[in-house]
CSV table of C-alpha atoms in Angstrom, one decimal:
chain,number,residue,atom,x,y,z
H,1398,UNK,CA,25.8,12.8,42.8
H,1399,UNK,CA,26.6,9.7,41.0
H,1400,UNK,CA,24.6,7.3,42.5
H,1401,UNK,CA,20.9,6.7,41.4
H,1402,UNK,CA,18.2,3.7,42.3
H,1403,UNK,CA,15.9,2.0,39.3
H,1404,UNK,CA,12.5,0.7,40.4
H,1405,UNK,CA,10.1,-0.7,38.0
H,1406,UNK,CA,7.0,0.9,38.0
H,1407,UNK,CA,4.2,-0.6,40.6
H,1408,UNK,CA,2.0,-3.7,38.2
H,1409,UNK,CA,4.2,-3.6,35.1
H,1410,UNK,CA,6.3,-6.8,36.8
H,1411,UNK,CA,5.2,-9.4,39.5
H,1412,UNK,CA,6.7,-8.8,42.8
H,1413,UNK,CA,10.3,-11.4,43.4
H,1414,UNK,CA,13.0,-12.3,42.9
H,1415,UNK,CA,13.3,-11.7,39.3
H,1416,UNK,CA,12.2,-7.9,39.7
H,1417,UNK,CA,14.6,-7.6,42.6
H,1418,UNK,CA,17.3,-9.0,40.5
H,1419,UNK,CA,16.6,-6.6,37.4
H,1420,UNK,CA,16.4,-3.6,39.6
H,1421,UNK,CA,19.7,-4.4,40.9
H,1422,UNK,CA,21.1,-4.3,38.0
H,1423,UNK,CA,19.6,-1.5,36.6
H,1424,UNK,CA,20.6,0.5,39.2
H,1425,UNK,CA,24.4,-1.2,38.9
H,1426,UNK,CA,24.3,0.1,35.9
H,1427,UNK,CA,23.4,3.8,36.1
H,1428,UNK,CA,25.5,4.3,38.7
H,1429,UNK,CA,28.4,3.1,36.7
H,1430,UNK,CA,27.2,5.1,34.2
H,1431,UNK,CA,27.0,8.0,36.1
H,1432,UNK,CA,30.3,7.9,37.7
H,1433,UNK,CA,31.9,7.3,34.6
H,1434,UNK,CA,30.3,10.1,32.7
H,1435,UNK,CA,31.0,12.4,35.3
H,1436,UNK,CA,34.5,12.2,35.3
H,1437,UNK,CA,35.1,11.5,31.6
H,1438,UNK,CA,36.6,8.1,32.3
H,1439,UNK,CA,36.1,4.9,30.3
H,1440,UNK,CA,33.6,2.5,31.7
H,1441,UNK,CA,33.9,-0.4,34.4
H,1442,UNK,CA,31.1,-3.3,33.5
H,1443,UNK,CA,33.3,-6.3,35.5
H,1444,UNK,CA,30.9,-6.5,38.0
H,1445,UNK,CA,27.3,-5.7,35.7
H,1446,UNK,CA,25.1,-8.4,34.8
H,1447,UNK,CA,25.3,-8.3,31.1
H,1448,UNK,CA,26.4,-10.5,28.3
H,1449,UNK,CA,29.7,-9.9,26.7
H,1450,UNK,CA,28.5,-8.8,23.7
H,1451,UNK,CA,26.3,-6.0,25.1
H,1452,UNK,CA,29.3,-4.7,27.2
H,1453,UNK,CA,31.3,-5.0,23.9
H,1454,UNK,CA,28.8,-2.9,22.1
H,1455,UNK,CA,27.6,-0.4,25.1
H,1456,UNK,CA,32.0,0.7,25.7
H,1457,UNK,CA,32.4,0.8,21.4
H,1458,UNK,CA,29.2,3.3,21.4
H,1459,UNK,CA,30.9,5.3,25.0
H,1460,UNK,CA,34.3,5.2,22.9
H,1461,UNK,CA,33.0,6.2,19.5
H,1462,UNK,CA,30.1,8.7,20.4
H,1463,UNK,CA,29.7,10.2,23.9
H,1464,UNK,CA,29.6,9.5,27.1
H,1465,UNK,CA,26.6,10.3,29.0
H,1466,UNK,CA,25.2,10.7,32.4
H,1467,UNK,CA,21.5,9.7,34.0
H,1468,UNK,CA,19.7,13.2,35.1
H,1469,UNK,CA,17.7,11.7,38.2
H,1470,UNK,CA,19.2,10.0,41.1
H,1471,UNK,CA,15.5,8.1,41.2
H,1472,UNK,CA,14.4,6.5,38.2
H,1473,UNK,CA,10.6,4.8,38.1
H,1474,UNK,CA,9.8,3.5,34.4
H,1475,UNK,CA,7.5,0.4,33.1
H,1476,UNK,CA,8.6,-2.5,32.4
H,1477,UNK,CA,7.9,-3.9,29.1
H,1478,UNK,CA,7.4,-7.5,27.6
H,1479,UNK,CA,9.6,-8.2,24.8
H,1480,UNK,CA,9.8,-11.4,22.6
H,1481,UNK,CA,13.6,-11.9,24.1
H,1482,UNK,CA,12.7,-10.6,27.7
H,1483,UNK,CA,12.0,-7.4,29.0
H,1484,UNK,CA,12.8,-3.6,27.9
H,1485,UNK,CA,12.8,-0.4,29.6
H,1486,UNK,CA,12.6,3.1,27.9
H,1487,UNK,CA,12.5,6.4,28.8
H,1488,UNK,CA,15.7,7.1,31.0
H,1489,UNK,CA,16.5,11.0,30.7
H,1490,UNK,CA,20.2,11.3,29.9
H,1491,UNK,CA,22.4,13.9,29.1
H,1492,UNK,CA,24.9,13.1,26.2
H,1493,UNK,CA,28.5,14.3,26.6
H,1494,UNK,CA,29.8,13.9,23.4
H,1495,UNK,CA,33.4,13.4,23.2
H,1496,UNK,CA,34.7,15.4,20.3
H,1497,UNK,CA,33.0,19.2,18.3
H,1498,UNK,CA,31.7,15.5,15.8
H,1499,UNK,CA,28.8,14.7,17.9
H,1500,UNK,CA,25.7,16.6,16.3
H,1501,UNK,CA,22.4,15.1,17.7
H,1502,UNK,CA,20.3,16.3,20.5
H,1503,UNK,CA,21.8,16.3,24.0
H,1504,UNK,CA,18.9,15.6,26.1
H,1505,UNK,CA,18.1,12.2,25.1
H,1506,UNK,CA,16.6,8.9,26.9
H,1507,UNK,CA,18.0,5.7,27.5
H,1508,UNK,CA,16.5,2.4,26.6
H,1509,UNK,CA,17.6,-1.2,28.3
H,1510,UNK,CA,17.1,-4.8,27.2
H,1511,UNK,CA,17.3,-8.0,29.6
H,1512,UNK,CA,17.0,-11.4,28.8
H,1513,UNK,CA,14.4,-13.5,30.8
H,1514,UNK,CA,16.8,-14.0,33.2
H,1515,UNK,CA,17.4,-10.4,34.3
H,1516,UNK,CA,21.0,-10.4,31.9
H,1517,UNK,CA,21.1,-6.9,30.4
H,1518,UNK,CA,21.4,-7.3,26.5
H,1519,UNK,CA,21.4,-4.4,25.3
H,1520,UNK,CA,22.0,-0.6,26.2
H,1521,UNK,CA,20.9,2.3,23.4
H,1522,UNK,CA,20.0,5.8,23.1
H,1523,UNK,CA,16.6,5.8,22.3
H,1524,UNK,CA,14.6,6.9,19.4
H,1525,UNK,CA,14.7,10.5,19.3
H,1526,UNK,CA,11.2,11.9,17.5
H,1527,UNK,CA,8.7,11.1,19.9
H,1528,UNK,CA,5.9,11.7,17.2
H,1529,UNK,CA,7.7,8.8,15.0
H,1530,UNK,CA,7.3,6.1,18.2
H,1531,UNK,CA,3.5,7.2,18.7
H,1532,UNK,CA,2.8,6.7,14.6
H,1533,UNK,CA,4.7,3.0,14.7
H,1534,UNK,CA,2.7,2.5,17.8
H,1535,UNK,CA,-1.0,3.2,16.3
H,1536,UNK,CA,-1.5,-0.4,14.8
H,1537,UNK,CA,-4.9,-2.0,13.6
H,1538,UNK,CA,-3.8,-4.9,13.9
H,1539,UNK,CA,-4.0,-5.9,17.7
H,1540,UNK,CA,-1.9,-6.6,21.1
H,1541,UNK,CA,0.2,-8.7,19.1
H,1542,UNK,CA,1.0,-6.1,16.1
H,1543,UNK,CA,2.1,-3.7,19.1
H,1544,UNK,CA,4.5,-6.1,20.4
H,1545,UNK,CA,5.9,-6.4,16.8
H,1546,UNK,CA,6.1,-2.7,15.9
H,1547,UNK,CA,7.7,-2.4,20.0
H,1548,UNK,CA,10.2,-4.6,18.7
H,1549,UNK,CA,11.0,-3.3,15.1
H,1550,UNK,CA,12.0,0.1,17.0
H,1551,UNK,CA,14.1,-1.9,19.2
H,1552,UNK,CA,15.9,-3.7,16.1
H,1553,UNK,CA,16.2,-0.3,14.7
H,1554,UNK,CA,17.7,1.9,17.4
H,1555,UNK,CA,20.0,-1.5,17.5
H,1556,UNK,CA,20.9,-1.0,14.1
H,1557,UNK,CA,21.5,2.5,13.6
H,1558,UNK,CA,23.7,1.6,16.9
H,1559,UNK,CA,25.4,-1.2,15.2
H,1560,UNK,CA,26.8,1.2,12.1
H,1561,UNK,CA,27.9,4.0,15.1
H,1562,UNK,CA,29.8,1.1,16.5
H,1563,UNK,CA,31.4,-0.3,13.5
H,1564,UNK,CA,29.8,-3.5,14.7
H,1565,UNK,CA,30.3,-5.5,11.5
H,1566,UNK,CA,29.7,-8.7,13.2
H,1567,UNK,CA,26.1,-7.6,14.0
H,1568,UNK,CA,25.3,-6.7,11.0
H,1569,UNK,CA,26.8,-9.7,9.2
H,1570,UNK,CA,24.0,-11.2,11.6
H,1571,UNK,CA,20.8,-9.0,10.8
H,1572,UNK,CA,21.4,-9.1,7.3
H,1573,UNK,CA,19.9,-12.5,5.8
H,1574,UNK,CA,22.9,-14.3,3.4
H,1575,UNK,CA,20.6,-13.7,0.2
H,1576,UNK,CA,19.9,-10.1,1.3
H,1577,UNK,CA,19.0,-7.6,-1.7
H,1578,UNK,CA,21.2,-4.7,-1.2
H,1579,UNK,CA,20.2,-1.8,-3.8
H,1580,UNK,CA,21.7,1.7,-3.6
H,1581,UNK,CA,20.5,4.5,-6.0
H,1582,UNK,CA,22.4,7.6,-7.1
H,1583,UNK,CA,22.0,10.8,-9.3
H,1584,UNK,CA,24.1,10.8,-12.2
H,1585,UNK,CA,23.8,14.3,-14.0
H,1586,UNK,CA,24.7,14.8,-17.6
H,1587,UNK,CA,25.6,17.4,-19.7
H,1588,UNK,CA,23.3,17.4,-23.3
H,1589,UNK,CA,23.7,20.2,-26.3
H,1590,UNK,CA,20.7,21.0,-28.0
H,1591,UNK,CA,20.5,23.4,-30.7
H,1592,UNK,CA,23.2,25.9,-31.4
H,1593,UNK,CA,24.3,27.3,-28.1
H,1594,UNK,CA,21.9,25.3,-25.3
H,1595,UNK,CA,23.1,23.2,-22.7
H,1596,UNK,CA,21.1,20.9,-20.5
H,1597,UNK,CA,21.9,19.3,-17.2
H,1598,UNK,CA,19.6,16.0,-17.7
H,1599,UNK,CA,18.8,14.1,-13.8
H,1600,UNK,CA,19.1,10.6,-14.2
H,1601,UNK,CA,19.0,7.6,-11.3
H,1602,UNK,CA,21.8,5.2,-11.4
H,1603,UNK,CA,21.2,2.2,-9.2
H,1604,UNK,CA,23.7,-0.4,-8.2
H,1605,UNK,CA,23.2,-3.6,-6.9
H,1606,UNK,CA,25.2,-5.5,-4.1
H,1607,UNK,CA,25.7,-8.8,-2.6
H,1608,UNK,CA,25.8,-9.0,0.7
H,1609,UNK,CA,29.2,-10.2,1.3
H,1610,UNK,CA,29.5,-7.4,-1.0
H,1611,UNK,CA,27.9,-4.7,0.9
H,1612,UNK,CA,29.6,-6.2,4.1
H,1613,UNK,CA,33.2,-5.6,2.8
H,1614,UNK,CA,32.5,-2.2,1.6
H,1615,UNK,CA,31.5,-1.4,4.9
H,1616,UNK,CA,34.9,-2.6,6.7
H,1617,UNK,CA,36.6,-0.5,4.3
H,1618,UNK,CA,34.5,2.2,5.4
H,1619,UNK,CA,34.9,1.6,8.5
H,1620,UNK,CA,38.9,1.3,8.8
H,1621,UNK,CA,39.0,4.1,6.4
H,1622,UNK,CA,37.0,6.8,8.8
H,1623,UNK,CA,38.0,8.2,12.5
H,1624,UNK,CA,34.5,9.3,12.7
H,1625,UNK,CA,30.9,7.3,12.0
H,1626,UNK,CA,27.4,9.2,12.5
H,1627,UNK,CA,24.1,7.5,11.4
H,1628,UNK,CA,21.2,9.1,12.6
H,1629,UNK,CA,17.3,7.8,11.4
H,1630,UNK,CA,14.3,9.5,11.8
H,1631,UNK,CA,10.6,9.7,10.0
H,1632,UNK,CA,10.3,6.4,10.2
H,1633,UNK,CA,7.3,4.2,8.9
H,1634,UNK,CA,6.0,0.6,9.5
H,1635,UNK,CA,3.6,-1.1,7.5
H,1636,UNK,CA,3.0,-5.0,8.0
H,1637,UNK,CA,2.9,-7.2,5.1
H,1638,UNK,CA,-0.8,-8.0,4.0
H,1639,UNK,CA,-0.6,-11.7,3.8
H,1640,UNK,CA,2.8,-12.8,5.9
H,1641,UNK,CA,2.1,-11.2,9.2
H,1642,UNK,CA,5.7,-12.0,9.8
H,1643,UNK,CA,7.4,-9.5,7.4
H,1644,UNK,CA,7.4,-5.8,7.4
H,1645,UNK,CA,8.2,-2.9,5.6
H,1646,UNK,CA,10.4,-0.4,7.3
H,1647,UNK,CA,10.7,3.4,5.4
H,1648,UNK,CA,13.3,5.9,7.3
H,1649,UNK,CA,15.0,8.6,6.8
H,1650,UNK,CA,19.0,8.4,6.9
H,1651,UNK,CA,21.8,11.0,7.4
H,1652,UNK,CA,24.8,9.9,7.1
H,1653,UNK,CA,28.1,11.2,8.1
H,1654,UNK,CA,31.8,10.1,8.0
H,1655,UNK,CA,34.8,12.2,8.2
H,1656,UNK,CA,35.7,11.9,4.5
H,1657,UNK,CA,31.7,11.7,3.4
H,1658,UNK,CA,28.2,13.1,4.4
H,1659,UNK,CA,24.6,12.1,2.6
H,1660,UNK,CA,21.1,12.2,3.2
H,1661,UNK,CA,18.4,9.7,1.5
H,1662,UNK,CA,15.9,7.5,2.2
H,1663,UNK,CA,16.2,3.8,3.9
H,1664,UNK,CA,13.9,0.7,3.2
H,1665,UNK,CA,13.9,-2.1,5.1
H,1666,UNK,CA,12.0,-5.7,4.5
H,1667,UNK,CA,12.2,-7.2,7.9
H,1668,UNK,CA,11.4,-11.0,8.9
H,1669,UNK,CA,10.1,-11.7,12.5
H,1670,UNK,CA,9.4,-15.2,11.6
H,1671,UNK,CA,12.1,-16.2,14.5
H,1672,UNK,CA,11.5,-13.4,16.6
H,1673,UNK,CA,14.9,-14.1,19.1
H,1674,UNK,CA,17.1,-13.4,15.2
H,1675,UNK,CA,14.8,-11.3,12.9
H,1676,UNK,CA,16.8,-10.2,9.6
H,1677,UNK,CA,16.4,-7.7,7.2
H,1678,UNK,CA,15.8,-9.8,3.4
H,1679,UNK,CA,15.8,-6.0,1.3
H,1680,UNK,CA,17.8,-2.8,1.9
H,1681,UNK,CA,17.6,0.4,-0.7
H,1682,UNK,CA,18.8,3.7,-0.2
H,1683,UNK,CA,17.4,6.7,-2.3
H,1684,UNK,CA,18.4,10.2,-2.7
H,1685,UNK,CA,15.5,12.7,-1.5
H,1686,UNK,CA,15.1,14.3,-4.8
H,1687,UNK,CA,14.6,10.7,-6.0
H,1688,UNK,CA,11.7,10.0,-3.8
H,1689,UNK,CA,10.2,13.3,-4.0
H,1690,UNK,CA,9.7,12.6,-7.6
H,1691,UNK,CA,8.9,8.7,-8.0
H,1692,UNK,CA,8.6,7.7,-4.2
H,1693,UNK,CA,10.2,5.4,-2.2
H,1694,UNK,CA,10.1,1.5,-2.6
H,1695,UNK,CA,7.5,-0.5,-0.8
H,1696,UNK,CA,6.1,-4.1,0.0
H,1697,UNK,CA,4.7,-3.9,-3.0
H,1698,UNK,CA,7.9,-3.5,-5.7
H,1699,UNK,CA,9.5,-7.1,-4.4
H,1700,UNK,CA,8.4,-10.6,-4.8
H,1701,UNK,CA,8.3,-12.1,-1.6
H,1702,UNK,CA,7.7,-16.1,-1.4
């Protein structure tokens, strides 16, 4: 059955035309989805309420990673204030990836942005470690810390979405122009000691980028692969002690390409101070055995004015 309904759940939303609107929309759009995903066929978004750039972004992630389907043909979920509009989480989907590439899990949910006028803006498998949403959730820092840390996960899934897509012009956008890019390796040499000992001597190389720099070694990347897999999870969020507006976001990173594969540690400095265009001011990646012996960075290794 491809067709499903969305209702918002009863006293998340006030009752008009608004809601109405939304659940239209919503429902538009799982049923596309659904009919789509069932036969293996690309998608057809002419007649969904979305801006261009979400339809752009939702057919490059179909194209790229896998098509999916909705699993209930009634769908009830809450509906969440966000500082652009509204989001809705907690879709069950079933991925059908499109190639043996796809390696994440196949039950997943589906998250939705819309604007305040009921215009989708954004469709995105959701984060998949439940226990990682409830930790980001637990702040002590009030209603309006939740709303934050509600939207850092949103930026996130976004951005793991964006490298997926090959979406350079997105994240040309998240990135601030001055953004510190630093990216650590293991460089391993060989040392004689004595008359017959060799040692194998760890040490951590790291390299820093611009980020037009970082932004053109990612289109090379990007024309260079067929295949593009980021996948986050353990991720932390700790809010900056004096500028409530900045925050410090630790994950996890595997990252796969058809010619390359890693696995190290992300952090993130993120500025909310215009909540509609929130960029990211610090980005380092670490190897694991790295952090496992001096840590990862924090707040407190940058200067910020």
């Amino acid at each position: 059955m491809s067709n499903v309904t969305f209702k918002f759940s009863a006293g998340t939303i006030d009752a008009g035309t608004l809601k109405t609107r939304m659940e239209d929309n919503i429902t538009a759009l799982l049923t596309e989805i659904n009919r789509a995903g069932n036969n293996g066929i690309p998608l057809n978004l002419t007649t969904i309420s979305m801006e261009p750039e979400a339809k752009v972004r939702l057919n490059a992630l179909w194209d790229e990673a896998a098509h999916f389907v909705c699993d209930n043909q009634t769908n009830i979920s809450k509906c969440l204030n966000d500082f652009q509009g509204y989001q809705i989480r907690a879709i069950p989907i079933t991925m059908k990836p499109v190639d043996s590439s796809y390696d994440q899990s196949i039950n997943r949910e589906l998250t939705i942005s819309l604007n305040k006028s009921g215009v989708i803006t954004g469709v995105r498998p959701a984060w998949e470690l439940q226990e990682d949403i409830s930790k980001i959730m637990l702040s002590p820092n009030g209603v309006t810390d939740v709303r934050q840390r509600r939207e850092i996960l949103k930026w996130v899934e976004d951005f793991r979405c964006y490298y997926n897509e090959r979406n350079l012009k997105a994240l040309n956008q998240i990135y601030s122009d001055d953004a510190l890019i630093i990216t650590g390796s293991v460089v391993i040499q060989r040392k004689s000691y004595g008359d017959t000992g060799v040692r194998l001597d760890q040490k951590v190389k790291y390299t820093l980028q611009s980020k037009e720099q970082y932004i053109n070694n990612l289109s090379r990347i990007f024309k260079n692969n067929r295949r593009i897999n980021v996948e986050f999870d353990h991720i932390s969020v700790v809010r900056h002690g004096a500028k409530p507006n900045i925050y410090g976001v630790t994950l996890h990173q595997k990252w796969h390409t058809s010619s390359y594969s890693d696995e190290g540690w992300l952090f993130l400095i993120w500025d909310f101070s215009d909540p509609e265009k929130p960029q990211i001011h610090v980005r380092t990646w670490q190897p694991g055995q790295v952090v496992a012996k001096d840590g990862v960075f924090t707040l407190d290794d940058f200067f910020i004015p």
